Short mmCIF file of C-alpha atoms in Angstrom, two decimals:
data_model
loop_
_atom_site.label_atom_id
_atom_site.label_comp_id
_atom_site.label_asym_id
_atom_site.label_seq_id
_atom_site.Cartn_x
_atom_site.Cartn_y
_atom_site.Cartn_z
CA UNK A 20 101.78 137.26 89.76
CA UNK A 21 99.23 134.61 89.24
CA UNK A 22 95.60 135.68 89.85
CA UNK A 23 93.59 132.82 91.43
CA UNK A 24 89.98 132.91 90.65
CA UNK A 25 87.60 132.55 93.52
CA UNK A 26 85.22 129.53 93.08
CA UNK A 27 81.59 130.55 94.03
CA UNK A 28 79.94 129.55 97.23
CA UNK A 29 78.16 125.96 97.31
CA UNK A 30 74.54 126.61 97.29
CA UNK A 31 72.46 123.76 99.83
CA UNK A 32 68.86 123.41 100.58
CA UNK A 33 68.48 122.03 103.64
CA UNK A 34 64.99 120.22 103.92
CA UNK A 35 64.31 119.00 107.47
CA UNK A 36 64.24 121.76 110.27
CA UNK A 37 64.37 119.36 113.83
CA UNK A 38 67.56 119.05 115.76
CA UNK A 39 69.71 117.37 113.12
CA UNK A 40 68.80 119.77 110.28
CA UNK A 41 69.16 123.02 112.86
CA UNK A 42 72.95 121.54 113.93
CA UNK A 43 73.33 120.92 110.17
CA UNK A 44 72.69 124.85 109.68
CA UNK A 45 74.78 125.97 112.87
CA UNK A 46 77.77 124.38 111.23
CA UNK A 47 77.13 125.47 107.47
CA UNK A 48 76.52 129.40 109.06
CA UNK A 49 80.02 129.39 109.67
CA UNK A 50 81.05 128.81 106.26
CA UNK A 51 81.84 131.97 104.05
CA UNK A 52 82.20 129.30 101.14
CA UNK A 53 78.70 128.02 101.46
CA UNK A 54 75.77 129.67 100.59
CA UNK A 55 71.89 128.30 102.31
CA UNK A 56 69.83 128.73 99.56
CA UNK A 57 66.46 128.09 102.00
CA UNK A 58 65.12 125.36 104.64
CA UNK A 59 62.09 123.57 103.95
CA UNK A 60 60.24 122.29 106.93
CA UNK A 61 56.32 121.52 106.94
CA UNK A 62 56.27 122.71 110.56
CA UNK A 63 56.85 126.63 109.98
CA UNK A 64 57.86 126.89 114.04
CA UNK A 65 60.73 124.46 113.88
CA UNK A 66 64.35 125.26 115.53
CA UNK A 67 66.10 125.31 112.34
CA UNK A 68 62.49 127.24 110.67
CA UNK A 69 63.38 129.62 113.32
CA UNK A 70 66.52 129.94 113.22
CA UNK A 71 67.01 130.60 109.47
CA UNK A 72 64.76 133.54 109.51
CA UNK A 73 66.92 135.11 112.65
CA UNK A 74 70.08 135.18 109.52
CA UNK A 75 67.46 135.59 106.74
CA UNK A 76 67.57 132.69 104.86
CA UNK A 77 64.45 132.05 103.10
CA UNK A 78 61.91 129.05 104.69
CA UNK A 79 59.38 127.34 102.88
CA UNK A 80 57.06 124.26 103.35
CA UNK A 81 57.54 122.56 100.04
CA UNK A 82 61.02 121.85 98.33
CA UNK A 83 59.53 122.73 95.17
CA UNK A 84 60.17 126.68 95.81
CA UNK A 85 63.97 126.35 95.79
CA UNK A 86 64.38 123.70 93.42
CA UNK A 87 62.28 124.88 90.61
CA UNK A 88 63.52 128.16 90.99
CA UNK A 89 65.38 128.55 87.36
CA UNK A 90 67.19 131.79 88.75
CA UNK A 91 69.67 129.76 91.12
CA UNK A 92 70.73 126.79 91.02
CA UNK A 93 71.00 123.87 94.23
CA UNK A 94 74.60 122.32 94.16
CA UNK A 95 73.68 120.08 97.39
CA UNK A 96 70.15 119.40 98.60
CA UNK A 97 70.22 117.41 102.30
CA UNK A 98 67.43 115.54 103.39
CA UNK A 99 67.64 114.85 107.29
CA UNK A 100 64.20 114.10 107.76
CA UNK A 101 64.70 110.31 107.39
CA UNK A 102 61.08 109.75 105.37
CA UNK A 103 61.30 107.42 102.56
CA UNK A 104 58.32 109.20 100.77
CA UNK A 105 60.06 112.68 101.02
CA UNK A 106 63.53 111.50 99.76
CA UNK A 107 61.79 109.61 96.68
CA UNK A 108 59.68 112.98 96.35
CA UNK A 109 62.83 114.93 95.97
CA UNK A 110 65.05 112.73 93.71
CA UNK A 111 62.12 113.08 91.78
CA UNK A 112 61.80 116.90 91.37
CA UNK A 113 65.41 117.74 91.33
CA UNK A 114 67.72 119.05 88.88
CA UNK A 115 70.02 116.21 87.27
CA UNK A 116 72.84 117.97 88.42
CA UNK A 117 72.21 118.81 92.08
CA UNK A 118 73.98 116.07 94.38
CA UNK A 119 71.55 114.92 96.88
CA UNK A 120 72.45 113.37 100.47
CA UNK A 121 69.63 111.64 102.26
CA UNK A 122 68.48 108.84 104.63
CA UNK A 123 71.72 107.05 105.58
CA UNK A 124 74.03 109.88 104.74
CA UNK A 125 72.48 112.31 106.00
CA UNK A 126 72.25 110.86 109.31
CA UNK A 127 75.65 109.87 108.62
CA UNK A 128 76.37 113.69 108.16
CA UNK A 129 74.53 114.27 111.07
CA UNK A 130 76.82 111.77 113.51
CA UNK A 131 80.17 113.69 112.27
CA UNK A 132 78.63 116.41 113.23
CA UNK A 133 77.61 115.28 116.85
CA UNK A 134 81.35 114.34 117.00
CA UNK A 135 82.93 117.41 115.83
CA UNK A 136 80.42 120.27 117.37
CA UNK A 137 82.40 120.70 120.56
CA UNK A 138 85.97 121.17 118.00
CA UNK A 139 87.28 124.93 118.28
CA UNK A 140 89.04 124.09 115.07
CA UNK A 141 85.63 124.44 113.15
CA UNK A 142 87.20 125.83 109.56
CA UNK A 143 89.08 122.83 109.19
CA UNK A 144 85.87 120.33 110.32
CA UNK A 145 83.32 122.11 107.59
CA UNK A 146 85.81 121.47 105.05
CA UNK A 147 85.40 117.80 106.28
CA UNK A 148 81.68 117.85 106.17
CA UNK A 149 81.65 120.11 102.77
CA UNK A 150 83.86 117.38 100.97
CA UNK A 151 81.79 114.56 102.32
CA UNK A 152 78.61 116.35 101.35
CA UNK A 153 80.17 117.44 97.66
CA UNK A 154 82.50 114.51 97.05
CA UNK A 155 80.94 111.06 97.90
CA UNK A 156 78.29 109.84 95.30
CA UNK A 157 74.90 108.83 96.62
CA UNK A 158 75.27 105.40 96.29
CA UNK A 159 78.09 104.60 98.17
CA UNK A 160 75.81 105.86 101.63
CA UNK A 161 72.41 103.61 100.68
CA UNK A 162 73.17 101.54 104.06
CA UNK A 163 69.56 100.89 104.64
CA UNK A 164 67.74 99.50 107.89
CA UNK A 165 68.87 96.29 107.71
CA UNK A 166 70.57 95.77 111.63
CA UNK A 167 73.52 94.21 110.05
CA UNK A 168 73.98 97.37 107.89
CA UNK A 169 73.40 99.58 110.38
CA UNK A 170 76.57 97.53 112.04
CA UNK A 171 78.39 97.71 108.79
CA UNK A 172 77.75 101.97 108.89
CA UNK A 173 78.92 102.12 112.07
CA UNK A 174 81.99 100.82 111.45
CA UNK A 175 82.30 102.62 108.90
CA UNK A 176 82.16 105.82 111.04
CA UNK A 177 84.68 104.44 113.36
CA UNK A 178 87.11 102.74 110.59
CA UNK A 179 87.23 105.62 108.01
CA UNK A 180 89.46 108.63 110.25
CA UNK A 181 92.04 105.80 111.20
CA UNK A 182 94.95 104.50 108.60
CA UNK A 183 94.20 101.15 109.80
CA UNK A 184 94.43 98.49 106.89
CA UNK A 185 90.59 97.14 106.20
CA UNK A 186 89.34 93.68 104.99
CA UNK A 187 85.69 93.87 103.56
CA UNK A 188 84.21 90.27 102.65
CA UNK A 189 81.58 89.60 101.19
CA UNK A 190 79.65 87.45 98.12
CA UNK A 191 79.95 88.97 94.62
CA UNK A 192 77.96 92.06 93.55
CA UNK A 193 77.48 93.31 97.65
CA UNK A 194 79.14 96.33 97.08
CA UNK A 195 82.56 96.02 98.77
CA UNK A 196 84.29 98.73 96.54
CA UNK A 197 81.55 101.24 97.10
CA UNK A 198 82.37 100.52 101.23
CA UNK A 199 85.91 101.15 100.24
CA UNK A 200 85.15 104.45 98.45
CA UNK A 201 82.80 105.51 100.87
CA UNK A 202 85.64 104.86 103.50
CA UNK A 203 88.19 106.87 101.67
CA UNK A 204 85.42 109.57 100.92
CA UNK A 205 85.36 110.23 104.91
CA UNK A 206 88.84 109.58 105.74
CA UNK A 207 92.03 112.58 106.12
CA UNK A 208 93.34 110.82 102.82
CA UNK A 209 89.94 111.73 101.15
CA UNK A 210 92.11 114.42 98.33
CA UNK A 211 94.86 111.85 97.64
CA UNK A 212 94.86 109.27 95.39
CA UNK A 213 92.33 106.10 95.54
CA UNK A 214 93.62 103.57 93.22
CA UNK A 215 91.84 100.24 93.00
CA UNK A 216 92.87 96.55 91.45
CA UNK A 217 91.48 93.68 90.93
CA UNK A 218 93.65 90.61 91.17
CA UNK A 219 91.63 88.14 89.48
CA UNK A 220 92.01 90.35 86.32
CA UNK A 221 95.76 89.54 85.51
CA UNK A 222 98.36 86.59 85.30
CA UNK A 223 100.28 86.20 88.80
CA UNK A 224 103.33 87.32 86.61
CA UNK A 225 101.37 90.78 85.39
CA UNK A 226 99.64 91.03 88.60
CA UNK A 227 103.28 91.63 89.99
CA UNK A 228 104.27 94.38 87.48
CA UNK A 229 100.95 96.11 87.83
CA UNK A 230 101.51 96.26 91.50
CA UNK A 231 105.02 96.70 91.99
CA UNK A 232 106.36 98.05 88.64
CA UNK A 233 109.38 96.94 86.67
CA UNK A 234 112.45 98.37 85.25
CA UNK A 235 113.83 98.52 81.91
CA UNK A 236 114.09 95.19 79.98
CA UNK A 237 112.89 93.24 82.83
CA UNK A 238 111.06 91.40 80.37
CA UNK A 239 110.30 90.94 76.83
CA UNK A 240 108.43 94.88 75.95
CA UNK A 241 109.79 96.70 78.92
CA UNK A 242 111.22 99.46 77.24
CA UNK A 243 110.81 102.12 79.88
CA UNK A 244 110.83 102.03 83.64
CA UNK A 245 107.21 102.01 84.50
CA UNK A 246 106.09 102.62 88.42
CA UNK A 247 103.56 100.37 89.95
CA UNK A 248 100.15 100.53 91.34
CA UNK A 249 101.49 100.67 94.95
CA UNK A 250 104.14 103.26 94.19
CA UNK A 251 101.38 105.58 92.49
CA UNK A 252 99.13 105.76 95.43
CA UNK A 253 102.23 106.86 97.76
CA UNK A 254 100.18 108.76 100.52
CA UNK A 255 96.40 108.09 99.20
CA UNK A 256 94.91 104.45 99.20
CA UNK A 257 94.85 101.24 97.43
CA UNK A 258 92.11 98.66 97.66
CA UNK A 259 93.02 95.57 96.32
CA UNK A 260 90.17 93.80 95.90
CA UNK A 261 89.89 89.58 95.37
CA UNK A 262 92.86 89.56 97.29
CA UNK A 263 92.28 86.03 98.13
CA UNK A 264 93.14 84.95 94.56
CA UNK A 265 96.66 86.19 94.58
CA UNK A 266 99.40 83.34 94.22
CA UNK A 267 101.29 82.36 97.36
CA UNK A 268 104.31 83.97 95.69
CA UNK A 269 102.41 87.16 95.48
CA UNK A 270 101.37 86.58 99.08
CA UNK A 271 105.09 86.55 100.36
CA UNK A 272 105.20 89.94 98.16
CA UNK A 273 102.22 91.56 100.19
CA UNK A 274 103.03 90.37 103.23
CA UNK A 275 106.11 92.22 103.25
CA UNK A 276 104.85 95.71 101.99
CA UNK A 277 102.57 95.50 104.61
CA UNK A 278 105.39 94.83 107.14
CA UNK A 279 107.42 97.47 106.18
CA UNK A 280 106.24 99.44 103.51
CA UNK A 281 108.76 97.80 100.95
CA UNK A 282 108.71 97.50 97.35
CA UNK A 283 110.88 95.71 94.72
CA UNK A 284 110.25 96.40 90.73
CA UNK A 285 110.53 93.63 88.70
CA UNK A 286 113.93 93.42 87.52
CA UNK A 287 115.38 95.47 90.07
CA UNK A 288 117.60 95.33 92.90
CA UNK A 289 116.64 98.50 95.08
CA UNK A 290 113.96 98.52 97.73
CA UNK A 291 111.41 101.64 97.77
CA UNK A 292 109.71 102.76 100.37
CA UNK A 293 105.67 103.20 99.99
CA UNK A 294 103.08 104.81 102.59
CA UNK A 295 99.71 103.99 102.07
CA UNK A 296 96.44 102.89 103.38
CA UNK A 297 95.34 99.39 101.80
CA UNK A 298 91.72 98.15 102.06
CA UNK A 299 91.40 94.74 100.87
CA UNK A 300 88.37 92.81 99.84
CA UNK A 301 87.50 89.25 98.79
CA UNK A 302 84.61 86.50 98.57
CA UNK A 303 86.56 84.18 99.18
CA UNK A 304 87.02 82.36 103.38
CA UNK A 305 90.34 83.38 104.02
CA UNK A 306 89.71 81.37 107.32
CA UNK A 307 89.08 78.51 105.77
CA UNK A 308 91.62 78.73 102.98
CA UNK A 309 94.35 79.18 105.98
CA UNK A 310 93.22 75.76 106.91
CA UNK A 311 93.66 74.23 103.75
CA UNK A 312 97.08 75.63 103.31
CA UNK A 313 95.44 78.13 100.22
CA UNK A 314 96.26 81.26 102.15
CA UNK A 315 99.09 82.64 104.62
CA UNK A 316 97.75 83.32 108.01
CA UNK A 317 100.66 86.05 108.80
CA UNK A 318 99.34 88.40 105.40
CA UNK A 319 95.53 87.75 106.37
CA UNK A 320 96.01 89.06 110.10
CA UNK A 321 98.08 91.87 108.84
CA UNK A 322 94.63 92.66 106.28
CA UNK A 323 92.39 91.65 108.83
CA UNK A 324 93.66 94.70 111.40
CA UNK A 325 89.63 95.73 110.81
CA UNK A 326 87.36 93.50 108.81
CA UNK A 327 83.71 94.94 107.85
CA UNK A 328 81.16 91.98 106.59
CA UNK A 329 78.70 92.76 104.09
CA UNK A 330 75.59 90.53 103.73
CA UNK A 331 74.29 89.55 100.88
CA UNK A 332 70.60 91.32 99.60
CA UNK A 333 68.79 87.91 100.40
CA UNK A 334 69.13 88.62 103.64
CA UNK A 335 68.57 92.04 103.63
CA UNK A 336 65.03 91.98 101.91
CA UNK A 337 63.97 94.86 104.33
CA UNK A 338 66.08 97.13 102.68
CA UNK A 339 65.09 95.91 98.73
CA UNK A 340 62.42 98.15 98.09
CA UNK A 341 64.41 100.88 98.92
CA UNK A 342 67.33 99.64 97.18
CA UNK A 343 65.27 99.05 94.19
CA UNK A 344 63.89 102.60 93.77
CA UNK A 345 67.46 104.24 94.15
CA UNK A 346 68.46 101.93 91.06
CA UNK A 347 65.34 103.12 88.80
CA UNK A 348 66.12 106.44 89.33
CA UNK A 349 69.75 105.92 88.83
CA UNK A 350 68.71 104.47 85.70
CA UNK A 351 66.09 106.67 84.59
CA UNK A 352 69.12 109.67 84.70
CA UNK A 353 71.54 107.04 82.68
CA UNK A 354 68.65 106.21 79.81
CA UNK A 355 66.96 109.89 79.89
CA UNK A 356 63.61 107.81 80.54
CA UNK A 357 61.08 108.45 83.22
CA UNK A 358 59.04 105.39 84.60
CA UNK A 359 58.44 106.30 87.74
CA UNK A 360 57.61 103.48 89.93
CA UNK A 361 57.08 99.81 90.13
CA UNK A 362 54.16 98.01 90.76
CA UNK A 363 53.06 95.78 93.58
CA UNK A 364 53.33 92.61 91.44
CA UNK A 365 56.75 93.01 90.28
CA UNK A 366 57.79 94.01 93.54
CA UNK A 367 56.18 91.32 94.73
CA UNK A 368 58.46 89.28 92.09
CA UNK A 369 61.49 91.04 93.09
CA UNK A 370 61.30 90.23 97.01
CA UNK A 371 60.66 86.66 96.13
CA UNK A 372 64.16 86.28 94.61
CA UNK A 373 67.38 85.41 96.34
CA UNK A 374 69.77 87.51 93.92
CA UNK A 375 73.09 85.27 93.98
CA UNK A 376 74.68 88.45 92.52
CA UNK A 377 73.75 90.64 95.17
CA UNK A 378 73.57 94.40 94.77
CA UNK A 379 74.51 94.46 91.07
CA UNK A 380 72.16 91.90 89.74
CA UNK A 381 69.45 93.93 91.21
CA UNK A 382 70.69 97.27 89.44
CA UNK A 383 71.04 95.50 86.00
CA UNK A 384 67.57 93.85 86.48
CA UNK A 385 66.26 97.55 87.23
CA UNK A 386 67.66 99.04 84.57
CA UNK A 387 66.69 96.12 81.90
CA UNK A 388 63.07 96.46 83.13
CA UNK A 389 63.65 100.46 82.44
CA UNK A 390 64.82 99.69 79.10
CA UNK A 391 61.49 97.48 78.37
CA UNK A 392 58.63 99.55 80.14
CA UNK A 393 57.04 101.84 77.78
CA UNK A 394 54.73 102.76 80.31
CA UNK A 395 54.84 105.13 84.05
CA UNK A 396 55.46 101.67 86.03
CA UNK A 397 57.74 98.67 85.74
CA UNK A 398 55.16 95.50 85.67
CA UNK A 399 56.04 91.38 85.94
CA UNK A 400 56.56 91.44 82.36
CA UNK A 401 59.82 93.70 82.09
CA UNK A 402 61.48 91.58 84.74
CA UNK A 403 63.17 88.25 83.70
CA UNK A 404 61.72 85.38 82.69
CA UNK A 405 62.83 83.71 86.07
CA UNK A 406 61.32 86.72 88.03
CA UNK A 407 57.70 85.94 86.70
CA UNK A 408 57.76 82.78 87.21
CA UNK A 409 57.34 83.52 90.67
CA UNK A 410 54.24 86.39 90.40
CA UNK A 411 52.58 83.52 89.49
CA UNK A 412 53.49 81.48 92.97
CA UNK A 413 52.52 84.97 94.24
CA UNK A 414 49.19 84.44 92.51
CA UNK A 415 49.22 80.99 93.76
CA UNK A 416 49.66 82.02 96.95
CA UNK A 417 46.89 84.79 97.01
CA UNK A 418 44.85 81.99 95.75
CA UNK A 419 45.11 79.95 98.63
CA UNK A 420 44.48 82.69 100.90
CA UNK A 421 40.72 83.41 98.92
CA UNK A 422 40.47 79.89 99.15
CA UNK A 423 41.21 79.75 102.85
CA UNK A 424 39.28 82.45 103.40
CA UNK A 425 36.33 80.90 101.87
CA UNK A 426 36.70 77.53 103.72
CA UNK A 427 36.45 80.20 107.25
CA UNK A 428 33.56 81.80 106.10
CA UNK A 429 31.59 78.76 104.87
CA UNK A 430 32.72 77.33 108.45
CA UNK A 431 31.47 80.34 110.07
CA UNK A 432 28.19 80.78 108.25
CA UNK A 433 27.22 77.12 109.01
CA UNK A 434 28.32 77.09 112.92
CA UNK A 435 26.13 80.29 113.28
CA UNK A 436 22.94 78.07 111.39
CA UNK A 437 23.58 75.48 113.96
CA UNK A 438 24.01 77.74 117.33
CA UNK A 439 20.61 79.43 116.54
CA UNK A 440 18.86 76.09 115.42
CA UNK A 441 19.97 74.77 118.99
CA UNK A 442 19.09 77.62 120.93
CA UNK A 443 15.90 77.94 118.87
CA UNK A 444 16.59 81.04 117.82
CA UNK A 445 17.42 82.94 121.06
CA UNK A 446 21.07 84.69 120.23
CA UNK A 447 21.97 85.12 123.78
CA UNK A 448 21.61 81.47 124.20
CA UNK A 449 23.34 80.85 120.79
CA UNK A 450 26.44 83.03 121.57
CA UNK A 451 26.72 81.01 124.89
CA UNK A 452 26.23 77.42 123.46
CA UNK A 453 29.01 79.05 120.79
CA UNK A 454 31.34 80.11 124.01
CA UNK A 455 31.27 83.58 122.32
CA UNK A 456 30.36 87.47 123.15
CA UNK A 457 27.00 87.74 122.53
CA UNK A 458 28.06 90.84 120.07
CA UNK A 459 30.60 88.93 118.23
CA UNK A 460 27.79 86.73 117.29
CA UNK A 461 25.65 89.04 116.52
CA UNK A 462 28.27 90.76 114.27
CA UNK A 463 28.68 87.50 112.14
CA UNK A 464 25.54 87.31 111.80
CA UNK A 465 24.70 90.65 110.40
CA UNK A 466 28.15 90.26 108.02
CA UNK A 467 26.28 86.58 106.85
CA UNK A 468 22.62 88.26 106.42
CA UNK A 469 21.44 85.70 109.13
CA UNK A 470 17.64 86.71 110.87
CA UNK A 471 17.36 85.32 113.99
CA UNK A 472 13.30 84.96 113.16
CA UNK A 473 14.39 82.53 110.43
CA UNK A 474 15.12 80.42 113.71
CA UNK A 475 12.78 80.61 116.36
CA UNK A 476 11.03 77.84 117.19
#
């Protein structure tokens, strides 16, 4: 008889003790196959503070004693405490290896488990949140707080239990395959198969074999029977992204598996039946395309049964900062090289651009200036050429403001001259002829070094 060896328990820090992070520990309590390592809270009397001393879990008010602790190691480390400055903090001191969910995700965590806490079937709901937690990389969840990402999270939520067939648009580089993962990632079909394609990358007549297979000697080198894409994720999902570059023969094709679930290898004469989820993505106005006659409007409202827009990072410039942090330190793991931060210059530079390729121009321009910065902090000069360019309208800019600034005071310095000349030095009478508080005035004229004896007459 086969012997099955037991996996250990999951070790989590939990950092954040307030009502999310106390739910968070409820649900994990309940779970023989997870083991709380601690809860870190800077508030010792917090619920969850509280409540993991009652089960004796050790509490602390710094991350630093679980995570530099070389005698156990931290397989998940959730941050529910929604600060920016903590969840940089900790990506910073953690071990390479320990899978961190924070900001978005973990108040994405935080929602499932709002919907599932009243659910007698609990077992089967921590596995849920245990493969979300262990399963979904950390950049699939960086939503932001951009509204219209907040929109697209929400959806997200509601979108990712159903089997309903998605359509993601979006420009190029906005990150419509990590939505897609992120949707299978928190779906039932999250252990099956996710098996992605993109149609731009073959001819229509090899787009057809990879998704629908062939037989043998349909063609010149078919030697074998080989199954397609859409036959190989039977019962997982398929995202099919540029799906608005696909031929109008290969449209008739779709249209029908998505009818019924039908597919037809090239060069054969039996149908197959195929069950599976499709999420579909493109650049490209499929509303506009229908117009022009470029696209069927039967296949787009069988994709569009739930569409999800992404905007591009221009206007999303909230979120950038943010964005571009998570890329240096996803860099700084990739190239084994620490820089640390960026300064207020070149992020000066980097808000200031309008990054026509989106989400992974900005991750390439990260990493680049990683590559070039021998120093602790990225500067104007490891950015592009095109990037610097415009630190020096930003110098420009803070030049005009000096100058401005200089025009005010020189204005202000003279009116005060003139209001005390009239009122022959008398400031009461000055800050009235000046339609001012008699304070103000004499505020401006302690910040200009102005006596009032210079002027009395």
């Amino acid at each position: 008889m086969e012997v099955r060896k037991e996996r250990p328990p999951t070790t989590v820090v939990i950092v954040g003790a307030g009502r999310g992070g106390t739910a968070l520990l409820q649900i994990l309590l309940r779970d023989a196959s997870t083991h709380i390592l601690g809860v870190v809270d800077k508030n010792p009397d917090a619920p969850g503070m509280a409540l993991a001393r009652q089960h004796g879990i050790p509490t602390a008010k710094r991350a630093e004693s679980f995570l530099r602790n070389p005698d156990r190691h931290v397989d998940i480390l959730i941050d529910v405490t929604g600060n920016e400055e903590v969840r940089r903090h900790l990506q910073a001191i953690k071990q390479p290896s320990t899978r961190m969910i924070g900001g978005a995700a973990a108040k994405f965590v935080w929602a499932l488990i709002e919907a599932y806490r009243t659910n007698e079937v609990l077992q089967e709901e921590v596995a849920t949140l245990k493969a979300t937690l262990s399963d979904t990389p950390g950049e699939e969840l960086i939503f932001g707080h951009n509204p219209a990402m907040q929109q697209v999270r929400e959806m997200v939520m509601q979108v990712a239990p159903t089997p309903a067939t998605v359509l993601i648009t979006g420009e190029t580089g906005t990150g419509k395959e990590l939505i897609a993962r992120t949707i299978q990632q928190l779906s039932p079909l999250r252990d099956r198969p996710f098996l992605k394609i993109n149609c731009t990358a073959f001819t229509p007549h090899l787009l057809e074999s990879e998704l629908f297979g062939y037989k043998k000697g349909a063609f010149t080198g078919a030697l074998k029977d080989k199954p397609g894409l859409l036959e190989k994720g039977h019962g997982g999902t398929i995202f099919l992204d540029e799906i608005g570059d696909i031929t109008p023969e290969m449209q008739v094709k779709m249209l029908r598996f998505l009818q019924f679930g039908e597919i037809r290898p090239v060069g054969g004469t039996e149908t197959r039946i195929v069950e599976a989820r499709i999420i579909a993505a493109t650049n490209r106005d499929l509303e506009a395309m229908i117009r022009e006659g470029k696209f069927r409007a039967d296949l787009y409202y069988r994709l569009n049964a739930f569409s999800i827009h992404l905007p591009p990072l221009r206007a999303r410039k909230e979120d950038l900062p943010l964005l571009a942090y998570h890329f240096l330190k996803q860099a700084e793991i990739r190239l084994n090289k620490k820089v640390g931060s960026i300064s207020r210059a070149a992020m000066s530079c980097l808000m200031q651009y309008d990054y026509p390729g989106n989400l992974r121009e900005l991750q390439s321009i990260i990493e680049r200036a990683v590559i070039l910065c021998r120093g602790q902090q990225i500067e104007p000069e490891h950015l592009p050429h095109n990037l610097q360019t415009r630190d020096e309208n930003w110098k420009l800019e803070e030049g005009l403001a000096r100058a401005r600034a200089r025009m005010v005071a020189q204005f202000e310095l003279q009116a005060i001259q003139y209001y005390l000349r009239e009122a022959g030095g008398n400031v009461s009478k000055a800050a009235m002829l000046a339609r001012m508080p008699r304070r103000s005035f004499y505020r401006l004229m302690e910040k200009y070094g102005i006596k009032k004896s210079d002027y009395a007459s």
